[in-house]
């Protein structure tokens, strides 16, 4: 068979050739033929079997190269599929890692923000207490800052220090309630309370 031929031809002495009559080949039954004859069942269709690529039975000199190129294309296709799958898996893992890192960073940022709010609130309370003339050392007011939730607006309540015991429980009076002791310092409204309290504390020390 030639290289560019599309119709396979057989020689007369080829053992694959079979002799059939015209009626059987065309499927036209003759007048004497019965309805059950082979010629009445349509034209004869022969089954053609082609040897697959790589087979040595009946393969020409170029069949192996056709098979080799076809296999190379198929292997390249599978390699591309595997590479795309690996790339998609790596991209998915990267996105998951980025999302996890972003969540952890947001959590750390929120913790630092709450800590800064607690520190600012503690400094604000210490400053207000110092302006009110109440407060001991530098570290006063730091205890319990970790449990401060930081919610709500801070409202300063004026307090004054009066003579009392050493622990300070009886030495602090809330001016919003009426004073229960006769020696409580009055709260004037002329703006001289702060200076007066400073002088009182200086005299007592």
Short mmCIF file of C-alpha atoms in Angstrom, two decimals:
data_model
loop_
_atom_site.label_atom_id
_atom_site.label_comp_id
_atom_site.label_asym_id
_atom_site.label_seq_id
_atom_site.Cartn_x
_atom_site.Cartn_y
_atom_site.Cartn_z
CA UNK A 1 0.00 0.00 0.00
CA UNK A 2 1.35 3.38 -0.93
CA UNK A 3 2.02 6.07 1.60
CA UNK A 4 -0.71 8.49 0.50
CA UNK A 5 -3.33 5.99 -0.69
CA UNK A 6 -6.75 6.00 0.95
CA UNK A 7 -8.13 2.78 -0.57
CA UNK A 8 -6.59 -0.55 0.23
CA UNK A 9 -6.20 -2.80 -2.84
CA UNK A 10 -5.54 -6.52 -2.85
CA UNK A 11 -3.94 -8.64 -5.52
CA UNK A 12 -5.92 -11.47 -7.11
CA UNK A 13 -3.80 -14.10 -5.42
CA UNK A 14 -4.17 -12.58 -1.95
CA UNK A 15 -5.53 -15.19 0.51
CA UNK A 16 -7.69 -12.50 2.17
CA UNK A 17 -9.74 -12.17 -1.02
CA UNK A 18 -13.14 -13.89 -1.03
CA UNK A 19 -15.23 -14.57 -4.11
CA UNK A 20 -18.86 -13.46 -3.88
CA UNK A 21 -21.46 -13.11 -6.56
CA UNK A 22 -22.87 -9.83 -7.73
CA UNK A 23 -26.23 -10.28 -6.05
CA UNK A 24 -24.60 -10.92 -2.69
CA UNK A 25 -22.24 -8.00 -3.06
CA UNK A 26 -24.97 -5.54 -4.08
CA UNK A 27 -27.76 -6.98 -1.96
CA UNK A 28 -30.16 -7.42 -4.88
CA UNK A 29 -31.90 -10.79 -4.80
CA UNK A 30 -32.51 -12.63 -8.07
CA UNK A 31 -35.87 -14.06 -9.16
CA UNK A 32 -35.07 -17.60 -7.97
CA UNK A 33 -33.64 -16.46 -4.65
CA UNK A 34 -35.73 -16.94 -1.57
CA UNK A 35 -36.43 -14.28 1.00
CA UNK A 36 -34.16 -16.05 3.48
CA UNK A 37 -31.14 -15.99 1.23
CA UNK A 38 -28.08 -13.94 2.12
CA UNK A 39 -28.56 -11.68 -0.93
CA UNK A 40 -31.88 -10.42 0.41
CA UNK A 41 -30.35 -9.05 3.59
CA UNK A 42 -28.65 -6.09 1.97
CA UNK A 43 -25.18 -5.57 0.56
CA UNK A 44 -22.30 -7.54 1.99
CA UNK A 45 -20.29 -5.54 4.48
CA UNK A 46 -16.89 -6.95 5.23
CA UNK A 47 -15.21 -6.36 8.54
CA UNK A 48 -11.91 -4.60 8.20
CA UNK A 49 -9.39 -5.00 11.01
CA UNK A 50 -6.52 -2.55 11.22
CA UNK A 51 -3.43 -3.45 13.16
CA UNK A 52 -2.83 -0.96 16.01
CA UNK A 53 0.23 1.26 16.20
CA UNK A 54 3.25 -0.54 17.48
CA UNK A 55 2.14 -3.92 16.29
CA UNK A 56 4.66 -5.73 14.14
CA UNK A 57 2.02 -7.69 12.28
CA UNK A 58 1.50 -5.86 9.04
CA UNK A 59 3.11 -2.64 10.24
CA UNK A 60 4.97 -0.62 7.68
CA UNK A 61 8.23 1.20 8.10
CA UNK A 62 6.49 4.43 9.19
CA UNK A 63 3.93 2.97 11.58
CA UNK A 64 6.30 2.95 14.54
CA UNK A 65 7.07 6.64 14.15
CA UNK A 66 3.35 7.46 13.97
CA UNK A 67 2.86 5.51 17.19
CA UNK A 68 5.86 7.19 18.82
CA UNK A 69 4.57 10.70 18.08
CA UNK A 70 1.05 9.82 19.21
CA UNK A 71 2.38 8.46 22.49
CA UNK A 72 4.57 11.54 22.99
CA UNK A 73 1.52 13.79 22.53
CA UNK A 74 -0.48 11.74 25.03
CA UNK A 75 2.32 11.78 27.59
CA UNK A 76 2.70 15.55 27.17
CA UNK A 77 -1.05 15.96 27.73
CA UNK A 78 -0.93 13.97 30.96
CA UNK A 79 2.14 15.88 32.12
CA UNK A 80 0.29 19.16 31.56
CA UNK A 81 -2.70 17.86 33.53
CA UNK A 82 -0.45 16.89 36.45
CA UNK A 83 1.34 20.25 36.37
CA UNK A 84 -1.96 22.16 36.38
CA UNK A 85 -3.23 20.05 39.28
CA UNK A 86 -0.05 20.66 41.29
CA UNK A 87 -0.24 24.39 40.57
CA UNK A 88 -3.89 24.55 41.65
CA UNK A 89 -3.07 22.67 44.86
CA UNK A 90 -0.16 25.01 45.63
CA UNK A 91 -2.36 28.05 44.96
CA UNK A 92 -5.04 26.72 47.30
CA UNK A 93 -2.51 26.06 50.06
CA UNK A 94 -1.04 29.56 49.59
CA UNK A 95 -4.45 31.24 49.85
CA UNK A 96 -5.28 29.21 52.97
CA UNK A 97 -1.95 30.20 54.55
CA UNK A 98 -2.49 33.88 53.69
CA UNK A 99 -5.99 33.81 55.21
CA UNK A 100 -4.68 32.11 58.36
CA UNK A 101 -1.83 34.61 58.73
CA UNK A 102 -4.22 37.53 58.20
CA UNK A 103 -6.55 36.20 60.89
CA UNK A 104 -3.69 35.75 63.36
CA UNK A 105 -2.35 39.23 62.59
CA UNK A 106 -5.82 40.74 63.10
CA UNK A 107 -6.08 38.96 66.45
CA UNK A 108 -2.67 40.25 67.56
CA UNK A 109 -3.55 43.76 66.40
CA UNK A 110 -6.79 43.68 68.37
CA UNK A 111 -4.94 42.53 71.51
CA UNK A 112 -2.38 45.32 71.13
CA UNK A 113 -5.18 47.84 70.60
CA UNK A 114 -6.96 46.74 73.79
CA UNK A 115 -3.68 46.91 75.69
CA UNK A 116 -3.06 50.47 74.46
CA UNK A 117 -6.59 51.43 75.48
CA UNK A 118 -6.03 49.99 78.96
CA UNK A 119 -2.74 51.85 79.32
CA UNK A 120 -4.29 55.13 78.17
CA UNK A 121 -7.21 54.64 80.54
CA UNK A 122 -4.84 53.92 83.44
CA UNK A 123 -2.83 57.05 82.67
CA UNK A 124 -6.03 59.10 82.45
CA UNK A 125 -7.20 57.82 85.83
CA UNK A 126 -3.82 58.49 87.44
CA UNK A 127 -3.77 62.02 86.00
CA UNK A 128 -7.28 62.75 87.27
CA UNK A 129 -6.44 61.37 90.68
CA UNK A 130 -3.24 63.42 90.77
CA UNK A 131 -5.16 66.55 89.81
CA UNK A 132 -7.65 65.77 92.57
CA UNK A 133 -4.84 65.50 95.10
CA UNK A 134 -5.24 61.76 95.65
CA UNK A 135 -2.62 59.15 94.84
CA UNK A 136 0.39 57.48 96.30
CA UNK A 137 3.37 56.34 94.28
CA UNK A 138 4.07 56.13 90.60
CA UNK A 139 2.86 52.55 90.25
CA UNK A 140 -0.57 53.14 91.79
CA UNK A 141 -3.40 52.28 89.48
CA UNK A 142 -1.46 49.76 87.41
CA UNK A 143 -2.86 46.74 89.23
CA UNK A 144 -5.91 45.32 87.51
CA UNK A 145 -5.34 47.01 84.16
CA UNK A 146 -5.30 43.65 82.40
CA UNK A 147 -8.92 43.03 83.40
CA UNK A 148 -10.13 46.44 82.31
CA UNK A 149 -12.45 46.02 79.36
CA UNK A 150 -12.16 49.62 78.14
CA UNK A 151 -15.86 49.91 77.39
CA UNK A 152 -17.89 53.08 77.92
CA UNK A 153 -16.90 56.72 78.41
CA UNK A 154 -14.78 57.51 81.43
CA UNK A 155 -16.51 59.74 83.97
CA UNK A 156 -14.43 61.38 86.66
CA UNK A 157 -15.90 61.53 90.17
CA UNK A 158 -14.24 64.15 92.43
CA UNK A 159 -12.99 62.78 95.74
CA UNK A 160 -11.13 64.36 98.63
CA UNK A 161 -8.72 62.94 101.18
CA UNK A 162 -9.54 63.34 104.85
CA UNK A 163 -7.88 62.13 108.00
CA UNK A 164 -8.31 58.41 108.43
CA UNK A 165 -6.49 55.16 108.96
CA UNK A 166 -3.35 54.05 107.17
CA UNK A 167 -4.99 51.78 104.61
CA UNK A 168 -6.98 54.63 103.11
CA UNK A 169 -10.42 53.00 103.24
CA UNK A 170 -11.82 55.57 105.68
CA UNK A 171 -9.77 58.39 104.27
CA UNK A 172 -11.72 58.80 101.02
CA UNK A 173 -15.14 60.44 100.91
CA UNK A 174 -17.39 60.73 97.87
CA UNK A 175 -18.68 64.28 97.56
CA UNK A 176 -21.78 63.18 95.66
CA UNK A 177 -23.20 61.88 98.96
CA UNK A 178 -23.60 64.14 102.02
CA UNK A 179 -20.54 64.11 104.29
CA UNK A 180 -21.00 61.99 107.36
CA UNK A 181 -18.05 63.46 109.27
CA UNK A 182 -17.79 66.89 110.69
CA UNK A 183 -14.14 67.26 109.68
CA UNK A 184 -14.80 66.70 105.94
CA UNK A 185 -13.35 69.42 103.75
CA UNK A 186 -16.08 71.41 101.97
CA UNK A 187 -16.05 71.66 98.18
CA UNK A 188 -16.11 75.35 97.23
CA UNK A 189 -17.26 76.45 93.79
CA UNK A 190 -14.92 79.41 93.40
CA UNK A 191 -12.13 77.40 91.75
CA UNK A 192 -9.78 77.42 94.74
CA UNK A 193 -10.44 73.84 95.81
CA UNK A 194 -7.40 72.32 94.11
CA UNK A 195 -4.93 74.79 95.58
CA UNK A 196 -6.55 74.45 98.97
CA UNK A 197 -6.33 70.67 98.89
CA UNK A 198 -2.68 70.77 97.89
CA UNK A 199 -1.92 73.02 100.85
CA UNK A 200 -3.89 70.77 103.19
CA UNK A 201 -2.03 67.67 102.03
CA UNK A 202 1.31 69.45 102.29
CA UNK A 203 0.54 70.48 105.86
CA UNK A 204 -0.51 66.97 106.85
CA UNK A 205 2.65 65.40 105.44
#
